Short mmCIF file of C-alpha atoms in Angstrom, two decimals:
data_model
loop_
_atom_site.label_atom_id
_atom_site.label_comp_id
_atom_site.label_asym_id
_atom_site.label_seq_id
_atom_site.Cartn_x
_atom_site.Cartn_y
_atom_site.Cartn_z
CA UNK Y 1 46.27 178.51 255.63
CA UNK Y 2 42.92 177.68 257.29
CA UNK Y 3 42.76 174.48 255.24
CA UNK Y 4 46.25 173.44 256.33
CA UNK Y 5 45.85 174.39 260.01
CA UNK Y 6 42.58 172.49 260.41
CA UNK Y 7 44.02 169.46 258.56
CA UNK Y 8 47.05 169.17 260.82
CA UNK Y 9 44.89 169.73 263.90
CA UNK Y 10 42.74 166.82 262.68
CA UNK Y 11 45.85 164.63 262.33
CA UNK Y 12 46.93 165.55 265.86
CA UNK Y 13 43.52 164.71 267.30
CA UNK Y 14 43.37 161.41 265.38
CA UNK Y 15 46.77 160.39 266.73
CA UNK Y 16 45.51 161.20 270.24
CA UNK Y 17 42.54 158.89 269.73
CA UNK Y 18 40.00 161.76 269.54
CA UNK Y 19 38.57 160.54 266.26
CA UNK Y 20 35.19 162.25 266.28
CA UNK Y 21 36.83 165.58 267.03
CA UNK Y 22 39.39 164.86 264.31
CA UNK Y 23 36.58 164.20 261.84
CA UNK Y 24 35.14 167.66 262.59
CA UNK Y 25 38.46 169.31 261.79
CA UNK Y 26 38.89 167.34 258.56
CA UNK Y 27 35.39 168.51 257.61
CA UNK Y 28 36.38 172.09 258.35
CA UNK Y 29 39.49 171.69 256.21
CA UNK Y 30 37.35 170.50 253.30
CA UNK Y 31 35.29 173.70 253.49
CA UNK Y 32 38.19 175.52 251.78
CA UNK Y 33 39.66 172.89 249.42
CA UNK Y 34 42.10 175.15 247.56
CA UNK Y 35 44.90 172.59 247.96
CA UNK Y 36 43.51 169.49 246.24
CA UNK Y 37 46.21 167.21 247.64
CA UNK Y 38 45.33 168.24 251.19
CA UNK Y 39 41.63 167.82 250.40
CA UNK Y 40 42.32 164.27 249.18
CA UNK Y 41 44.13 163.47 252.42
CA UNK Y 42 41.16 164.78 254.42
CA UNK Y 43 38.94 162.37 252.48
CA UNK Y 44 41.33 159.53 253.35
CA UNK Y 45 41.21 160.20 257.08
CA UNK Y 46 37.46 160.68 257.12
CA UNK Y 47 37.15 157.33 255.34
CA UNK Y 48 39.47 155.70 257.86
CA UNK Y 49 37.51 157.13 260.80
CA UNK Y 50 34.17 155.99 259.35
CA UNK Y 51 35.59 152.50 258.75
CA UNK Y 52 36.83 152.24 262.33
CA UNK Y 53 33.38 153.30 263.54
CA UNK Y 54 31.74 150.57 261.43
CA UNK Y 55 30.07 153.07 259.11
CA UNK Y 56 31.16 151.30 255.94
CA UNK Y 57 28.90 153.11 253.41
CA UNK Y 58 30.24 156.51 254.54
CA UNK Y 59 33.78 155.18 254.53
CA UNK Y 60 33.31 153.93 250.96
CA UNK Y 61 32.19 157.39 249.81
CA UNK Y 62 35.17 159.18 251.35
CA UNK Y 63 37.69 156.63 250.13
CA UNK Y 64 36.26 156.62 246.61
CA UNK Y 65 36.80 160.40 246.55
CA UNK Y 66 40.32 159.91 247.92
CA UNK Y 67 41.31 157.17 245.48
CA UNK Y 68 40.05 159.20 242.53
CA UNK Y 69 42.47 161.96 243.54
CA UNK Y 70 45.35 159.87 244.93
CA UNK Y 71 46.45 158.73 241.47
CA UNK Y 72 47.49 162.34 240.78
CA UNK Y 73 50.03 162.45 243.61
CA UNK Y 74 53.16 160.35 244.00
CA UNK Y 75 54.27 161.97 247.26
CA UNK Y 76 51.49 161.02 249.67
CA UNK Y 77 52.55 159.86 253.16
CA UNK Y 78 52.94 156.07 253.39
CA UNK Y 79 50.28 155.88 256.09
CA UNK Y 80 47.71 157.66 253.89
CA UNK Y 81 48.55 156.80 250.29
CA UNK Y 82 46.70 154.84 247.61
CA UNK Y 83 47.88 151.48 248.98
CA UNK Y 84 46.43 152.29 252.41
CA UNK Y 85 43.25 153.69 250.89
CA UNK Y 86 42.70 150.51 248.89
CA UNK Y 87 43.41 148.42 252.00
CA UNK Y 88 40.69 150.12 254.04
CA UNK Y 89 38.34 150.17 251.05
CA UNK Y 90 38.91 146.42 250.67
CA UNK Y 91 37.60 145.90 254.19
CA UNK Y 92 34.59 148.12 253.42
CA UNK Y 93 33.62 145.86 250.51
CA UNK Y 94 34.53 142.71 252.45
CA UNK Y 95 32.05 143.74 255.16
CA UNK Y 96 29.31 144.08 252.54
CA UNK Y 97 30.28 140.69 251.02
CA UNK Y 98 31.31 142.25 247.70
CA UNK Y 99 34.29 139.93 247.43
CA UNK Y 100 35.11 140.69 243.81
CA UNK Y 101 35.51 144.42 244.40
CA UNK Y 102 37.33 143.83 247.70
CA UNK Y 103 39.74 141.52 245.88
CA UNK Y 104 40.72 144.32 243.50
CA UNK Y 105 41.43 146.62 246.45
CA UNK Y 106 43.53 144.09 248.35
CA UNK Y 107 45.46 143.10 245.22
CA UNK Y 108 46.31 146.76 244.61
CA UNK Y 109 47.60 147.04 248.18
CA UNK Y 110 49.68 143.86 247.97
CA UNK Y 111 51.24 144.83 244.64
CA UNK Y 112 51.94 148.42 245.71
CA UNK Y 113 53.50 147.48 249.05
CA UNK Y 114 55.66 144.77 247.51
CA UNK Y 115 56.79 147.12 244.77
CA UNK Y 116 57.87 149.73 247.33
CA UNK Y 117 58.87 147.40 250.18
CA UNK Y 118 62.46 148.67 250.33
CA UNK Y 119 61.29 152.26 250.73
CA UNK Y 120 58.62 151.70 253.39
CA UNK Y 121 59.85 152.93 256.76
CA UNK Y 122 57.00 151.74 258.99
CA UNK Y 123 57.40 148.09 260.07
CA UNK Y 124 53.66 147.84 260.80
CA UNK Y 125 52.90 148.58 257.14
CA UNK Y 126 55.79 146.57 255.71
CA UNK Y 127 55.05 143.42 257.71
CA UNK Y 128 51.69 143.14 259.49
CA UNK Y 129 49.59 145.15 257.06
CA UNK Y 130 51.08 143.59 253.93
CA UNK Y 131 50.60 140.11 255.36
CA UNK Y 132 47.00 140.89 256.28
CA UNK Y 133 46.29 142.20 252.77
CA UNK Y 134 47.76 138.98 251.33
CA UNK Y 135 45.48 136.88 253.54
CA UNK Y 136 42.41 138.93 252.68
CA UNK Y 137 43.14 138.60 248.96
CA UNK Y 138 43.32 134.85 249.54
CA UNK Y 139 40.01 134.96 251.41
CA UNK Y 140 38.31 136.84 248.57
CA UNK Y 141 39.46 134.23 246.06
CA UNK Y 142 38.25 131.56 248.52
CA UNK Y 143 34.80 133.16 248.75
CA UNK Y 144 34.66 133.34 244.96
CA UNK Y 145 35.50 129.60 244.77
CA UNK Y 146 38.78 130.43 243.03
CA UNK Y 147 40.69 127.90 245.10
CA UNK Y 148 43.98 127.72 243.20
CA UNK Y 149 44.31 131.51 243.29
CA UNK Y 150 43.46 131.47 247.01
CA UNK Y 151 46.18 128.87 247.64
CA UNK Y 152 48.73 131.05 245.82
CA UNK Y 153 48.06 133.93 248.25
CA UNK Y 154 47.97 131.62 251.29
CA UNK Y 155 51.33 130.13 250.21
CA UNK Y 156 52.72 133.66 250.01
CA UNK Y 157 51.57 134.32 253.58
CA UNK Y 158 53.02 131.00 254.79
CA UNK Y 159 56.38 131.70 253.15
CA UNK Y 160 56.55 135.15 254.75
CA UNK Y 161 55.96 133.60 258.20
CA UNK Y 162 54.42 136.85 259.43
CA UNK Y 163 51.49 136.97 261.84
CA UNK Y 164 48.54 135.02 260.45
CA UNK Y 165 50.44 132.37 258.52
CA UNK Y 166 48.86 129.61 260.64
CA UNK Y 167 45.45 130.81 259.44
CA UNK Y 168 46.75 130.34 255.88
CA UNK Y 169 47.79 126.76 256.74
CA UNK Y 170 44.28 126.07 258.05
CA UNK Y 171 42.59 127.62 255.00
CA UNK Y 172 44.75 125.58 252.64
CA UNK Y 173 43.66 122.41 254.43
CA UNK Y 174 40.01 123.39 254.10
CA UNK Y 175 40.45 124.00 250.37
CA UNK Y 176 41.94 120.53 249.94
CA UNK Y 177 38.78 119.12 251.50
CA UNK Y 178 36.53 121.19 249.26
CA UNK Y 179 38.48 119.88 246.26
CA UNK Y 180 37.80 116.30 247.40
CA UNK Y 181 41.40 115.69 248.45
CA UNK Y 182 40.60 114.38 251.92
CA UNK Y 183 43.99 112.74 252.49
CA UNK Y 184 45.78 116.00 251.69
CA UNK Y 185 43.39 117.83 254.02
CA UNK Y 186 44.21 115.43 256.85
CA UNK Y 187 47.96 115.72 256.28
CA UNK Y 188 47.75 119.54 256.28
CA UNK Y 189 45.67 119.61 259.49
CA UNK Y 190 47.97 117.17 261.27
CA UNK Y 191 50.93 119.30 260.23
CA UNK Y 192 49.23 122.35 261.73
CA UNK Y 193 48.38 120.79 265.10
CA UNK Y 194 51.74 119.03 265.45
CA UNK Y 195 54.03 121.90 264.43
CA UNK Y 196 51.95 124.77 265.81
CA UNK Y 197 50.14 123.38 268.88
CA UNK Y 198 49.68 126.87 270.37
CA UNK Y 199 48.06 128.32 267.26
CA UNK Y 200 44.71 130.12 267.49
CA UNK Y 201 43.44 127.55 265.01
CA UNK Y 202 44.50 124.37 266.82
CA UNK Y 203 41.03 123.68 268.20
CA UNK Y 204 39.41 124.14 264.78
CA UNK Y 205 42.08 121.97 263.15
CA UNK Y 206 41.53 119.20 265.71
CA UNK Y 207 37.77 119.35 265.19
CA UNK Y 208 38.15 119.22 261.42
CA UNK Y 209 40.54 116.27 261.74
CA UNK Y 210 38.06 114.32 263.83
CA UNK Y 211 35.15 115.27 261.57
CA UNK Y 212 37.00 114.30 258.41
CA UNK Y 213 38.04 110.90 259.78
CA UNK Y 214 34.49 110.33 261.01
CA UNK Y 215 33.00 111.22 257.62
CA UNK Y 216 35.40 108.72 256.04
CA UNK Y 217 34.20 106.03 258.46
CA UNK Y 218 37.60 105.88 260.18
CA UNK Y 219 36.21 106.05 263.69
CA UNK Y 220 39.32 104.97 265.60
CA UNK Y 221 41.40 107.71 263.96
CA UNK Y 222 38.63 110.25 264.59
CA UNK Y 223 38.60 109.67 268.35
CA UNK Y 224 42.15 110.89 269.12
CA UNK Y 225 41.91 114.50 267.80
CA UNK Y 226 38.40 114.92 269.23
CA UNK Y 227 39.55 113.72 272.66
CA UNK Y 228 42.55 116.03 272.49
CA UNK Y 229 40.24 118.94 271.67
CA UNK Y 230 38.06 118.18 274.70
CA UNK Y 231 41.05 117.71 277.00
CA UNK Y 232 43.13 120.71 275.91
CA UNK Y 233 40.37 123.22 275.22
CA UNK Y 234 37.67 122.56 277.81
CA UNK Y 235 36.39 125.95 278.92
CA UNK Y 236 38.37 127.66 276.14
CA UNK Y 237 36.68 126.66 272.88
CA UNK Y 238 33.05 126.54 271.80
CA UNK Y 239 33.93 123.46 269.74
CA UNK Y 240 34.26 121.25 272.84
CA UNK Y 241 30.54 120.40 272.97
CA UNK Y 242 30.50 119.61 269.25
CA UNK Y 243 33.50 117.33 269.74
CA UNK Y 244 31.71 115.56 272.62
CA UNK Y 245 28.61 115.05 270.45
CA UNK Y 246 30.74 113.50 267.72
CA UNK Y 247 32.51 111.29 270.25
CA UNK Y 248 29.12 110.19 271.56
CA UNK Y 249 27.92 109.32 268.06
CA UNK Y 250 31.12 107.42 267.26
CA UNK Y 251 30.83 105.43 270.50
CA UNK Y 252 27.19 104.65 269.76
CA UNK Y 253 28.04 103.49 266.23
CA UNK Y 254 30.76 101.25 267.68
CA UNK Y 255 28.22 99.69 270.05
CA UNK Y 256 29.64 101.34 273.18
CA UNK Y 257 26.47 102.85 274.61
CA UNK Y 258 27.99 103.51 278.06
CA UNK Y 259 30.75 105.67 276.57
CA UNK Y 260 28.20 107.43 274.35
CA UNK Y 261 26.00 108.22 277.37
CA UNK Y 262 29.02 109.57 279.25
CA UNK Y 263 29.92 111.93 276.40
CA UNK Y 264 26.35 113.20 276.15
CA UNK Y 265 26.24 113.79 279.92
CA UNK Y 266 29.35 115.98 279.59
CA UNK Y 267 27.55 118.08 276.98
CA UNK Y 268 24.63 118.67 279.39
CA UNK Y 269 27.06 119.45 282.21
CA UNK Y 270 28.84 122.06 280.06
CA UNK Y 271 25.53 123.75 279.33
#
C-alpha cells in the first residue's frame, strides 16, 4: 500500500509540475518494491524527470532499469510504456552523440507506435511524438552518413504532414548536396521556400540556395535568394550578416566594388 500511495502521489505532483517533489515520492515508492510493475513505472518517471532536468546520465540509468522490466508487462499506460521509454532514452543518447544507440531507441518507438496507432488514445503521442521520433531516426541515420536510410525516414515525415515535415524537406535537400546532386539540392530548396515561405527553415533554405549557386559560379542566380534573405529576415535571422558578406564577395567578383562596399557597410552597421 505504501508503495502504491507514494507512486500515485508522485504522479499527481508530476502532473502539477512539481517534478523534484515528485521524484522524492517515486524514490520513496522504490524503497518497498514489492510490486515490480509499479517499481518499473517509478523508474520510468524518474528517468523522465532527470531527462527534463538535463541530467542525461541519471536518466539513462533509470530508463535502462525501466526498459529491462517493461518487456514483462503488456499493460503499461501509453504515456509510460516501452515506446515512451525508448523515446526518452533515444534523446539521452542523442545528447551524448551516441547516434547508433539512439537510432535503435527511436526505431523501437516508431515501430511500436505505428503498430498500435489505432489503439493510442492520446493525440500528442499518436501525432506529434510519433512524427518527432521519425525525424530523430532520420537524423541519426544522417549523422551516421546513412543518407538513403535518412531519406526514407524524412519521406515518411513529409508524407505524414505533421509538425516538422518542413525540417524533413530541408534535410533532404542537404543530403542531395552531400551526395553531389547540386541540381536536386537547388530544386528541393526552391520548392521549400516557394511552397512554405513561412517555414522556420526559410532563412536557412534561402542561404543555402545562394551559397550553392555561388559555389557553382552562378553569381546572378545566387543574388536573388541572398537579397530575399536580407530583406525578409533582417533583425530576425543570424544568417543576414553571412548573406551580406556573400553578396559583397559576389559584387566584388563581378567588378562592382561600390555595391560590395555597401554590403560590407551593412554588416558593420548590424554589429
